[in-house]
Coordinates of C-alpha atoms in Angstrom, one line a residue:
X300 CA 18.1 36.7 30.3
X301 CA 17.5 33.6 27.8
X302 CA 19.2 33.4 24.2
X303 CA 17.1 33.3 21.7
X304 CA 19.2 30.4 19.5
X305 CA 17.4 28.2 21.5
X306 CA 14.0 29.0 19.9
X307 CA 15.5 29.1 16.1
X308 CA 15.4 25.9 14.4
X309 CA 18.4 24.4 13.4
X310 CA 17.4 24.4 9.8
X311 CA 18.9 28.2 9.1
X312 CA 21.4 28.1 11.2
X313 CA 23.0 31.6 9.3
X314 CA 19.6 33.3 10.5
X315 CA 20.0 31.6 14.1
X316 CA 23.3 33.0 14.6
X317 CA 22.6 36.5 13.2
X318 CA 19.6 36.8 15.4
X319 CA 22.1 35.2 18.5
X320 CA 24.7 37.8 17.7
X321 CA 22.4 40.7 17.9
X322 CA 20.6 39.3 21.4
X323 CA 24.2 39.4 22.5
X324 CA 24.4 43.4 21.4
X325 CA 20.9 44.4 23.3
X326 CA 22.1 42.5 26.3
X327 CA 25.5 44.2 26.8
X328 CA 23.5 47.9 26.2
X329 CA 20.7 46.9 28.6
X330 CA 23.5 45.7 31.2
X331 CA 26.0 48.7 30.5
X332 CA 22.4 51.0 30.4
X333 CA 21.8 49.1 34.1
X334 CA 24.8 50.0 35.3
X335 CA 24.9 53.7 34.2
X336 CA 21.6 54.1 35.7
X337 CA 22.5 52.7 39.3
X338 CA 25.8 55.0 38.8
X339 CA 24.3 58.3 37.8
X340 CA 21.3 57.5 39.9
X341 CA 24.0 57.5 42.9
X342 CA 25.3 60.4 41.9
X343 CA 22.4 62.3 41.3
X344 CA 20.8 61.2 44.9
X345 CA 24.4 61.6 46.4
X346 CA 24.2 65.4 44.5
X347 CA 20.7 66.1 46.2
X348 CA 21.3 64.9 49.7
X349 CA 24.4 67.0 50.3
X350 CA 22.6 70.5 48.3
X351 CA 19.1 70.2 49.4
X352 CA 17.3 72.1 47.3
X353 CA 19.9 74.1 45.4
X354 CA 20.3 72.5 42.0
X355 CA 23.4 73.3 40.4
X356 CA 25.0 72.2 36.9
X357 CA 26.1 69.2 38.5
X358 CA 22.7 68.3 39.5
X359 CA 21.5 68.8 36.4
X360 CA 23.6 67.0 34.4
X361 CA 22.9 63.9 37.0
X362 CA 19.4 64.8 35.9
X363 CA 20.1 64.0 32.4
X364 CA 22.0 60.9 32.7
X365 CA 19.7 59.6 35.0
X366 CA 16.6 60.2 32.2
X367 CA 19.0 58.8 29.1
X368 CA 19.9 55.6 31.1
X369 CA 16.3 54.9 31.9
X370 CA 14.8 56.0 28.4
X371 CA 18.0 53.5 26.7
X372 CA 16.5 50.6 29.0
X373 CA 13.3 51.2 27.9
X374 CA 14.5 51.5 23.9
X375 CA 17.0 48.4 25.0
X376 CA 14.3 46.5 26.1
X377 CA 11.7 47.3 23.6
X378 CA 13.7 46.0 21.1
X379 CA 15.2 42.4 23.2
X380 CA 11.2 42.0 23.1
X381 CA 11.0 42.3 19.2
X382 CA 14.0 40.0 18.5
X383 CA 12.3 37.4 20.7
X384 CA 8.9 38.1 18.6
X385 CA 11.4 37.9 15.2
X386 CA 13.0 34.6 16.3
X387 CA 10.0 33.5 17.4
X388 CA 8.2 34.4 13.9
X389 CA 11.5 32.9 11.9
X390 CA 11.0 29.7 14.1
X391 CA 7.2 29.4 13.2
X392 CA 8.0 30.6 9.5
X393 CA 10.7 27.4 8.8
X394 CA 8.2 25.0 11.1
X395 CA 5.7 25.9 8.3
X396 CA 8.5 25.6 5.5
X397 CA 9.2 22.4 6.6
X398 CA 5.6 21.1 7.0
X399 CA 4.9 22.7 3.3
X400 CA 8.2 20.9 1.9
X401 CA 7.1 17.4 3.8
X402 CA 3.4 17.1 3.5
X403 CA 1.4 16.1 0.8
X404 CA -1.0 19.4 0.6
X405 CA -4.4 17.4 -0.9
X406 CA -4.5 14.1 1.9
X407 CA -2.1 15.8 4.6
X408 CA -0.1 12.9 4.4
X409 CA 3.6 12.8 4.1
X410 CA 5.1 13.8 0.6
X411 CA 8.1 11.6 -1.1
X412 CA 10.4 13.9 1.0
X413 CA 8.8 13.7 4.6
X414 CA 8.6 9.7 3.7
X415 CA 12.0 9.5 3.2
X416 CA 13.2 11.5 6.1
X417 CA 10.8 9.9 8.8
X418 CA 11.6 6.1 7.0
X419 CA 15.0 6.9 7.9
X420 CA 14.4 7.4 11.5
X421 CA 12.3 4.4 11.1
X422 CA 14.9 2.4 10.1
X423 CA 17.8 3.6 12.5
X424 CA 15.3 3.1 15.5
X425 CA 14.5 -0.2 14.0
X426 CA 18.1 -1.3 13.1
X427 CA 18.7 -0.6 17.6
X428 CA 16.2 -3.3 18.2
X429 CA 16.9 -5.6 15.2
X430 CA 13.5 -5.4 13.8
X431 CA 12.6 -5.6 9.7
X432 CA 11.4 -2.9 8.0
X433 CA 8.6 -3.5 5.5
X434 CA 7.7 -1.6 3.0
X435 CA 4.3 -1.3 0.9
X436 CA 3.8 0.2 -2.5
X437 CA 0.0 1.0 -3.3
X438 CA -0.8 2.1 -6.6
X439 CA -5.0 3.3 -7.5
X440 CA -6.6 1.8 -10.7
X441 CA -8.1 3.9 -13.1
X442 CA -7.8 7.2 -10.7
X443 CA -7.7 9.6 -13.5
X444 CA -11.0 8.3 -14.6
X445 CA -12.5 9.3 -11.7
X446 CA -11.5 13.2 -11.3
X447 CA -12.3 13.3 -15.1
X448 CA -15.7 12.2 -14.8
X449 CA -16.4 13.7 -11.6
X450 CA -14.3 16.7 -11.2
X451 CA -11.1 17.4 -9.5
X452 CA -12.6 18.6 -6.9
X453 CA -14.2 14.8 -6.4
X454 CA -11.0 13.6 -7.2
X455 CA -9.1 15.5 -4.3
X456 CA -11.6 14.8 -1.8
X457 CA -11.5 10.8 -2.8
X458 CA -7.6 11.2 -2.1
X459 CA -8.1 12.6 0.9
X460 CA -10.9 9.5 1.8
X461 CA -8.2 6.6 0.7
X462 CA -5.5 8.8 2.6
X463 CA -7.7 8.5 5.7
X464 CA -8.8 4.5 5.6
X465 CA -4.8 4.0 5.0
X466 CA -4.0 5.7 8.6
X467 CA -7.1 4.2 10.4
X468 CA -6.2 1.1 8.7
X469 CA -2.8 0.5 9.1
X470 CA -2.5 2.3 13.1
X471 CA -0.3 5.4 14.2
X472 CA 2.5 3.0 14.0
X473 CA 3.2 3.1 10.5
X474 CA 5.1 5.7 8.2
X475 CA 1.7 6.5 5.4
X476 CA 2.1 8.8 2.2
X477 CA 1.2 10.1 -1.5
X478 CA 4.1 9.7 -3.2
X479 CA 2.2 11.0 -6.8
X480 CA -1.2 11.5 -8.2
X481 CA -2.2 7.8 -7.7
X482 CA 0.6 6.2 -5.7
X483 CA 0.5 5.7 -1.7
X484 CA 3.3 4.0 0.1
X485 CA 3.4 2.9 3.7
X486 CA 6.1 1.5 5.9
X487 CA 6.2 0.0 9.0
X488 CA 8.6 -1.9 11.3
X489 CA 7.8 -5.7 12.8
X490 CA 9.8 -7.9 14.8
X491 CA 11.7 -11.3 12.8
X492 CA 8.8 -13.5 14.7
X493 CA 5.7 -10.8 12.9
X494 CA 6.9 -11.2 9.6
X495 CA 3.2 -13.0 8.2
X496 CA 1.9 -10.1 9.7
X497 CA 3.6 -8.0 6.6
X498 CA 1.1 -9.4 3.7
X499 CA -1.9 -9.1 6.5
X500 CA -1.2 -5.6 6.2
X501 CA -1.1 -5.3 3.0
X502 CA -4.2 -6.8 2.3
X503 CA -6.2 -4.7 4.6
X504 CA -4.5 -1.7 3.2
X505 CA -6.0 -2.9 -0.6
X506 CA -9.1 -3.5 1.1
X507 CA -9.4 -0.3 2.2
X508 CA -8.5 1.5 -0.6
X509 CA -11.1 -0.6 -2.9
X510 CA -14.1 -0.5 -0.7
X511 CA -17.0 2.2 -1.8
X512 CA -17.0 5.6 -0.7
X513 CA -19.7 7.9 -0.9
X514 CA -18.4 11.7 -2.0
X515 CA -21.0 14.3 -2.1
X516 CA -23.6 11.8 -2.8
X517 CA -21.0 10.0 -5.2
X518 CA -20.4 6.2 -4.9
X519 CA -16.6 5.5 -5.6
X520 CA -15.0 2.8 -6.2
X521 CA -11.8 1.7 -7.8
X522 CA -9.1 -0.8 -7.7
X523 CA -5.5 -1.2 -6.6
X524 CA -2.3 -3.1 -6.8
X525 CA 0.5 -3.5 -4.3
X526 CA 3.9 -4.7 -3.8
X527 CA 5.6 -5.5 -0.8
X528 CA 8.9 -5.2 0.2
X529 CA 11.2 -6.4 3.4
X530 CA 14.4 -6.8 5.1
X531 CA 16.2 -6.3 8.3
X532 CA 16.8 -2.9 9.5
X533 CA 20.5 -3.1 9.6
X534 CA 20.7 -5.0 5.8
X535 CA 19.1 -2.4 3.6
X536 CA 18.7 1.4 2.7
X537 CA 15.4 3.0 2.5
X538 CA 15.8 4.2 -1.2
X539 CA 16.5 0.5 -2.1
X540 CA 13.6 -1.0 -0.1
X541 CA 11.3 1.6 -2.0
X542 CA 12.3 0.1 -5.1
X543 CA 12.3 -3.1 -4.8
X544 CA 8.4 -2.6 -3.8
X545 CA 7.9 -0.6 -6.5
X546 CA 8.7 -3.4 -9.0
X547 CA 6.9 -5.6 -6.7
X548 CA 4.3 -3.1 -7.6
X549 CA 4.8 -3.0 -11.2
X550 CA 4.7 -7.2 -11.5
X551 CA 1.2 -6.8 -9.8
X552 CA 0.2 -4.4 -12.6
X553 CA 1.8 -6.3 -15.1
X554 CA -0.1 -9.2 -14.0
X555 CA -3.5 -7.9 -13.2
X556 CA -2.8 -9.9 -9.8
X557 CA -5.4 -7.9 -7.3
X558 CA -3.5 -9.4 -3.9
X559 CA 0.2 -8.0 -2.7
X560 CA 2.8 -9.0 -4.8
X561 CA 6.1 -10.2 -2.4
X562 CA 9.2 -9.0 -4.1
X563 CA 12.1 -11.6 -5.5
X564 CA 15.3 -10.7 -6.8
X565 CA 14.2 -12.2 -9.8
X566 CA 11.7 -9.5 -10.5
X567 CA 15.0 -7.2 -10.3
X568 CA 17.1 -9.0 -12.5
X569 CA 14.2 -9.3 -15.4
X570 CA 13.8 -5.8 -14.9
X571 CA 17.8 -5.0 -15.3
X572 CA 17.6 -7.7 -18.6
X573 CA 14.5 -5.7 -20.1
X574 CA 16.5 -2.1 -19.1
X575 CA 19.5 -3.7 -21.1
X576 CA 17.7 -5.0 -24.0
X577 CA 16.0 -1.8 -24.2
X578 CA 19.0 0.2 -24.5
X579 CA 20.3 -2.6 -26.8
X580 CA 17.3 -2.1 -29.2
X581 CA 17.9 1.9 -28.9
X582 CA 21.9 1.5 -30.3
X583 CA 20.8 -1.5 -32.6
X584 CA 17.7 0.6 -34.6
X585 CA 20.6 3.6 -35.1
X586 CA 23.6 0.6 -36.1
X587 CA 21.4 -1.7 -38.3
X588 CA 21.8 -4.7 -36.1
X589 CA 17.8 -5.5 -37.0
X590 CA 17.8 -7.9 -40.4
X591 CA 15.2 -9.5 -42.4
X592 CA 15.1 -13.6 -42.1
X593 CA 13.2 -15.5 -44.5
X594 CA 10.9 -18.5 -43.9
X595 CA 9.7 -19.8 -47.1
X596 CA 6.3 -20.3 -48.4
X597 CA 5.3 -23.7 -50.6
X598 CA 2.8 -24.5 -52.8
X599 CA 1.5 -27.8 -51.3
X600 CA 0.2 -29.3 -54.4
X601 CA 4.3 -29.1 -56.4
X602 CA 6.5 -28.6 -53.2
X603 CA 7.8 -25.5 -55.3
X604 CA 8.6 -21.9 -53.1
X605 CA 6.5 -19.3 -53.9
X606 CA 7.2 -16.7 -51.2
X607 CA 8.7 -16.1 -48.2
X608 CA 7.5 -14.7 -44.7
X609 CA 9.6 -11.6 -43.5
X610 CA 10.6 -12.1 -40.1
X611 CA 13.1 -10.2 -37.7
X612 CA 16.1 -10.7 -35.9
X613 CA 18.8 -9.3 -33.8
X614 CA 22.2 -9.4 -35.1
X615 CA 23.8 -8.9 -31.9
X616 CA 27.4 -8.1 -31.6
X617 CA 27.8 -10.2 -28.6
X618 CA 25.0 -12.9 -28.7
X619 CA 24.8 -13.2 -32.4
X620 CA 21.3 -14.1 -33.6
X621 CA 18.8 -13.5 -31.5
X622 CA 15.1 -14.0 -32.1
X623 CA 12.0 -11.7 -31.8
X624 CA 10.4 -13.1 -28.9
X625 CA 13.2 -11.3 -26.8
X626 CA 13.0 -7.8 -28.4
X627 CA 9.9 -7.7 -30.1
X628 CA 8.1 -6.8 -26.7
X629 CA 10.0 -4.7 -25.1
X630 CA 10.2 -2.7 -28.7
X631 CA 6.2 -2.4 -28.6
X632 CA 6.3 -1.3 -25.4
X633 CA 8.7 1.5 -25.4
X634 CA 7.3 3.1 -28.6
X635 CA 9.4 2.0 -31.2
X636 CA 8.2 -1.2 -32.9
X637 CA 7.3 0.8 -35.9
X638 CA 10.5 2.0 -36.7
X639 CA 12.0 -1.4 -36.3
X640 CA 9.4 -3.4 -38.9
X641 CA 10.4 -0.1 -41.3
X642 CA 14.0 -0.7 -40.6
X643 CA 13.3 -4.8 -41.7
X644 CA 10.7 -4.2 -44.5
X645 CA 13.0 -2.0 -46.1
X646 CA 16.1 -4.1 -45.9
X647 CA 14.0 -7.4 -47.0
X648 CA 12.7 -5.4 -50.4
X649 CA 15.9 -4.2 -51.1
X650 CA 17.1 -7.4 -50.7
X651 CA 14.5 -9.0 -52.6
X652 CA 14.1 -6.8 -55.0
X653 CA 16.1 -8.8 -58.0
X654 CA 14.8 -12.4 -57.0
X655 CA 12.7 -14.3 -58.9
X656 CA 9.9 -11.9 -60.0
X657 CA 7.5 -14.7 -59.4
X658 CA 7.9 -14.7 -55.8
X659 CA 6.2 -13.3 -53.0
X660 CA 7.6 -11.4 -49.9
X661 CA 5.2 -11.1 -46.8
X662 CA 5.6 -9.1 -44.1
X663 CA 3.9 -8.7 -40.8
X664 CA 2.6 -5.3 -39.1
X665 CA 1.7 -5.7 -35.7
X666 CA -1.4 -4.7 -34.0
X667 CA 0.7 -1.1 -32.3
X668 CA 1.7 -0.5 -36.0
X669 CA -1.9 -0.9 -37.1
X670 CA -3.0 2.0 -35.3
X671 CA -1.1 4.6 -37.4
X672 CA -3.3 6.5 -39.9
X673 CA -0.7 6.7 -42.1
X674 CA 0.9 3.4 -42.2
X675 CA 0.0 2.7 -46.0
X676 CA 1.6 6.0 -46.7
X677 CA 4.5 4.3 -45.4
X678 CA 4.6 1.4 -46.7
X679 CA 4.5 2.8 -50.1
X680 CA 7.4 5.2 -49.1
X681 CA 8.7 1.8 -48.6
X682 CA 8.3 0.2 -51.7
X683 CA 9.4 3.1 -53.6
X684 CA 12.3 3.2 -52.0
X685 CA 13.5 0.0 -52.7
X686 CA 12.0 -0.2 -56.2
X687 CA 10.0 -3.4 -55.2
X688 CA 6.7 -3.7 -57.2
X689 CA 3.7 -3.9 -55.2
X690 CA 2.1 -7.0 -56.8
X691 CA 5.3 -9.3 -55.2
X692 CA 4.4 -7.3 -51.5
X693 CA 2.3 -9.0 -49.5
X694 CA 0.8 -7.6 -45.9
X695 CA -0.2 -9.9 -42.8
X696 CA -2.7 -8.4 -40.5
X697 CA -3.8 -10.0 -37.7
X698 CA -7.7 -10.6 -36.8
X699 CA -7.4 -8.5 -33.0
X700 CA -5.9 -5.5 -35.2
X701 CA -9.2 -5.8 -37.0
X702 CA -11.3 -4.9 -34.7
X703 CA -9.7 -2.1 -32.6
X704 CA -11.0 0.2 -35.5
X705 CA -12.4 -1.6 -37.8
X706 CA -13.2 1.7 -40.2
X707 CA -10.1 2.6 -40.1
X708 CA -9.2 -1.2 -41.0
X709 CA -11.5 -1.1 -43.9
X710 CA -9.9 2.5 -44.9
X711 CA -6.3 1.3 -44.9
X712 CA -6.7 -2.2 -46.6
X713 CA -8.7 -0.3 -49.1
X714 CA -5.8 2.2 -49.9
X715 CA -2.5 -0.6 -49.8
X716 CA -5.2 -3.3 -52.0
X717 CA -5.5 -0.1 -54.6
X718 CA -1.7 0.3 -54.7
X719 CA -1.4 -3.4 -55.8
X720 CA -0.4 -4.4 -52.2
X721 CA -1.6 -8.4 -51.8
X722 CA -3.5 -8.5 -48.1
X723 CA -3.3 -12.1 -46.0
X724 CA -5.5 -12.5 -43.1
X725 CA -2.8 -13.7 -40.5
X726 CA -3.7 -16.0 -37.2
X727 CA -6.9 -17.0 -38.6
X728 CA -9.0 -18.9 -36.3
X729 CA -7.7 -16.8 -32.5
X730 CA -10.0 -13.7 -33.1
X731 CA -13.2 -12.8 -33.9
X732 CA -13.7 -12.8 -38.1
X733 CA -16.9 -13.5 -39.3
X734 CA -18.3 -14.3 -42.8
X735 CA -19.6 -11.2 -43.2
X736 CA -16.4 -9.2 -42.4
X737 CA -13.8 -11.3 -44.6
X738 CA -16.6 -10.6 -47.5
X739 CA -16.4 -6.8 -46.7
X740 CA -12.0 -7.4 -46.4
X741 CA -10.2 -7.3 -49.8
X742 CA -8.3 -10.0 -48.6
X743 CA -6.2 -12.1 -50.9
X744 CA -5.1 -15.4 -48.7
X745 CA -6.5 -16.7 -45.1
X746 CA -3.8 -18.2 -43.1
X747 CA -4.3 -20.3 -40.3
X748 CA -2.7 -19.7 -36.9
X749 CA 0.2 -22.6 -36.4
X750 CA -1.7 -23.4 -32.6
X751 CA -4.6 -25.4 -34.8
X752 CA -1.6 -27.3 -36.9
X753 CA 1.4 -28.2 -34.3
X754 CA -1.4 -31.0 -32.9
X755 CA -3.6 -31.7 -36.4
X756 CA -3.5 -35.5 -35.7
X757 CA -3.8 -35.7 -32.1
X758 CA -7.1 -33.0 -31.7
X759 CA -10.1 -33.7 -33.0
X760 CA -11.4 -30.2 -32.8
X761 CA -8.3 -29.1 -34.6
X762 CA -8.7 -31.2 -37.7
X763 CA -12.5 -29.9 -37.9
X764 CA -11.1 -26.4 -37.6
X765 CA -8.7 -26.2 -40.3
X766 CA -11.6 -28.3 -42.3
X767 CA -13.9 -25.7 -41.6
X768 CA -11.8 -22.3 -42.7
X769 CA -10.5 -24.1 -45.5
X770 CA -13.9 -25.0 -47.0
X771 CA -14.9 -21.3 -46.2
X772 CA -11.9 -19.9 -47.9
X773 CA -12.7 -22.1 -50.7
X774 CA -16.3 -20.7 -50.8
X775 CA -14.6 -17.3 -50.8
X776 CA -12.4 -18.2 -53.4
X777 CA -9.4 -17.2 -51.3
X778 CA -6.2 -19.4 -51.3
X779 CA -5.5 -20.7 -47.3
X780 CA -1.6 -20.8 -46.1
X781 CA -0.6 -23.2 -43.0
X782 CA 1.7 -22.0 -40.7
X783 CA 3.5 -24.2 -38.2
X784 CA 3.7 -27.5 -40.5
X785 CA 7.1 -29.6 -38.8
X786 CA 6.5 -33.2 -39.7
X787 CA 5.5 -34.9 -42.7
X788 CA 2.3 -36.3 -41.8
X789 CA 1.0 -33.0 -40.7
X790 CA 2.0 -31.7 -44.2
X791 CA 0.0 -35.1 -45.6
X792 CA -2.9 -34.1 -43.2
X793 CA -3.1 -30.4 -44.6
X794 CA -2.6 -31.7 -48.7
X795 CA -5.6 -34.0 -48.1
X796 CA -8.0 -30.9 -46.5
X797 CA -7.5 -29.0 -49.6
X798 CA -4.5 -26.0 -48.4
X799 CA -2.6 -24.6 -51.2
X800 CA 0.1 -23.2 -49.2
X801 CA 2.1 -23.7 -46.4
X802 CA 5.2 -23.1 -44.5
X803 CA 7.3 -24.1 -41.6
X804 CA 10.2 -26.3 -40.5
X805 CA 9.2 -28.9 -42.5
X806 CA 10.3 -27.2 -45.6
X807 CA 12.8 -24.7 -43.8
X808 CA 13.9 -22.9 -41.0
X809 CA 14.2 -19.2 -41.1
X810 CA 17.2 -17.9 -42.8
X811 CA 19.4 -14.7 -44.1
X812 CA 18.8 -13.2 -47.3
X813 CA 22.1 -15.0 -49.1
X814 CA 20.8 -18.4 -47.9
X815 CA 17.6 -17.4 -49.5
X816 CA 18.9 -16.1 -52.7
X817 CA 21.1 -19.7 -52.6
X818 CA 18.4 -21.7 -52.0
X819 CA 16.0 -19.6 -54.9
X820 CA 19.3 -20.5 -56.8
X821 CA 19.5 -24.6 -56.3
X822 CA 15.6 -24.3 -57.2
X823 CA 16.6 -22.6 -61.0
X824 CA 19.1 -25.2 -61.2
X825 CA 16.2 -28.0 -61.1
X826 CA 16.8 -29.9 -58.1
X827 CA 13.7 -30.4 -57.4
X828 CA 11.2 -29.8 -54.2
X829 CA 13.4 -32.4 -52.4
X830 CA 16.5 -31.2 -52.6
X831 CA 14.6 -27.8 -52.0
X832 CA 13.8 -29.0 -49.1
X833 CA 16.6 -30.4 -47.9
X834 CA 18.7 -27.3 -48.6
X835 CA 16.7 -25.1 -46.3
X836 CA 16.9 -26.9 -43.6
X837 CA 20.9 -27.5 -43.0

């Protein structure tokens, strides 16, 4: 007789070697059973032939042993037959266990786990031959959209379609699943001299994921992004290859790009700089490392500072001053731009609080901080807080925060201008203001985006522009600050089209709060707009 370890998977190997052990047990009974019966059966034939038909106790008892050892091979084998159905049930139960804990159960693809597992065989048969392993990272636009507006139910059967065109696609060859709701992943091995056939793949596989499909009388279609991955078998790990097409992946998203995006290490080290800064903004919000700079503001007609622009920078512990084009991007897009502008506001009123009472302070909110219902709420917390009186406040909103909600717009300015807040119109001329909407605006100043100033004298079309909003502010009666003036016969250029204000290198870089408070100083002591000047830009 066969074992039955044999037909246990090696999976539970405690539940292959109890069943073993107790095959073991029915075999020696049935062969002890076996050899009792031929025994007794001996003696009871050996018993009859020598009495005939006289049946003593002897007899008898032959009788009996003879009937036990046959009914203990029948029990003995009854129950060798149910441990072969039992092992035979346990093998089927962990083949399903294993299918359940590798498949993807909507598409029938592979699952992250049966990826992984089969990649790695993959790999090691691919690593004997000295091929490259490629992998491809797929990703489905705007899936959600479709189960929402046409059920789940649509949803799961259109997974299932795109599940389908990947295999038929991309051949039996390659290593296909759902990793998550919308994101498929395929790998495939190629030899060193088939490597251009790697991007050929991965543009039929986004081909074949964005063509129509018809669902229950339901035309489909969506979009996708992909990132592609490679490297010789031998050179890489699977997890690692994954990866490094996932941020292939995320470039493409990042992008819009709607062709495969090859990874480069330098997609990897940007991502590791933006992982540091993030975590560097994180520590930085909870050490105060975030401080208010100020650019001052000038009334063109006396060269005399009437304000200053609020804007914010890193005090680093390790790379000093660092500007807002590094963090302020990353701090929108993990959720916590808000609490830095707070963080800076604040600081910059406190700081400001006991300057000249004359001058303005004017802070920026950005477009993610303009969608908070209760952001004049805020700011007024603010300017409590610090004691700062709302008439020397004034708030830059840009023309695209405008018109993401433009009620909501109307509500907010409505509530800060009825606090005493001053409003500016910020980046005027990149969005989408009309007449009608600055009339409806309680705006108290226009200011020009610095892209229509940096090249005043060398563009035409620029010079018209800032001729343009200034006579319309004018018709408004609404004072117009320049932003980006650097030389002095752009600041010339802007006297003679009629601005009131202006600011930018020309009369001063960005600086702290005690170079501000120095330079309101050397002001009071009447040096003059000159040596104004000239102070704020060492």
């Amino acid at each position: 007789m066969f074992g039955v370890g044999a037909l246990v998977p090696a999976g539970d190997k405690d539940n292959r070697l109890l069943i073993g052990r107790r095959d073991v047990v029915v075999l020696v009974i049935l062969v002890a059973a076996v050899s009792l019966l031929i025994w007794n059966g001996t003696a009871f034939f050996s018993y009859v032939g020598r009495r005939g038909d006289e049946f003593g106790p002897d007899v008898q008892m032959a009788a009996t042993a003879l009937t036990l050892n046959v009914v203990l091979i029948l029990f003995g084998w009854r129950r060798y037959v149910e441990l072969q159905h039992e092992a035979e049930w346990r093998a089927e139960g962990e083949r399903r266990a294993i299918v359940l804990a590798t498949t993807d159960h909507v598409t029938g693809l592979n699952n992250r786990k049966g990826f992984a597992d089969k990649t790695e065989d993959m790999l090691a048969s691919a690593s004997e031959r000295g091929d490259c392993l490629v992998m491809l990272s797929l990703q489905i636009q705007r899936f959600k959209i479709v189960s929402d507006q046409h059920g789940y139910d649509i949803g799961d059967k259109f997974l299932r379609c795109l599940g389908a065109a990947l295999v038929e696609e991309l051949g039996p060859g390659a290593v296909i699943a759902r990793l998550s709701g919308d994101e498929f992943a395929a790998a495939v091995t190629l030899k060193p001299a088939e490597i251009e056939r790697a991007e050929q793949l991965a543009e039929s596989a986004l081909r074949a994921v964005t063509r129509p499909f018809t669902i229950d009388e339901r035309l489909i279609q969506v979009g996708a992004f992909a990132g592609i991955a490679m490297a010789k078998a031998p050179e890489v790990r699977v997890p690692d290859l994954l990866r490094r097409a996932d941020i292939a992946l995320n470039h493409a998203k990042n992008g819009r790009v709607a062709r495969p995006v090859w990874f480069d290490a330098g997609m990897e080290r940007a991502l590791i700089a933006q992982g540091e800064i993030e975590q560097g903004i994180r520590f930085g919000l909870e050490h105060g490392q975030f401080v208010p700079y100020f650019e001052p503001q000038v009334d063109l007609s006396t060269g005399e500072i009437v304000g200053f622009e609020v804007l914010a920078r890193w005090n680093h512990p390790l790379s000093g001053i660092v500007g807002p084009d590094t963090f302020i991007p990353v701090a929108e897009e993990i959720g916590v731009i808000g609490r830095l502008s707070e963080q800076v506001i604040s600081e910059a009123l406190r700081q400001a609080v006991h300057w000249d009472p004359s001058i303005k302070i004017s802070v920026n909110i950005s477009p993610t901080q303009f969608t908070d219902g209760w952001l004049a709420q805020r700011i007024v917390r603010i300017l409590t807080e610090a004691g700062f009186p709302p008439d020397r406040l004034v708030v830059e909103i840009t023309e695209s925060s405008l018109f993401a909600d433009l009620d909501m717009a109307r509500s907010m300015l409505t509530s800060l201008k009825n606090q005493g807040v001053r409003l500016a119109l910020d980046d005027f001329g990149t969005g989408f203001s009309s007449l009608s909407t600055l009339r409806s605006l309680p705006f108290d100043m226009i200011k020009i985006d610095r892209s229509f100033v940096t090249t005043l004298l060398e563009d035409k079309e620029n010079m018209a522009i800032v001729r343009a909003v200034t006579t319309l502010a004018s018709a408004l009666s609404v004072p117009v600050c320049v932003e980006g003036i650097e030389r002095d016969s752009v600041h010339e250029a802007v006297v003679m089209l009629g601005c009131q204000l202006g600011q930018g290198w020309y009369f001063g870089k960005p600086m702290s709060a005690e170079k501000a408070r120095d330079l309101l100083a050397s002001r009071k002591r009447g040096d003059g707009p000159s040596a104004v000047r000239s102070a704020a830009s060492n």
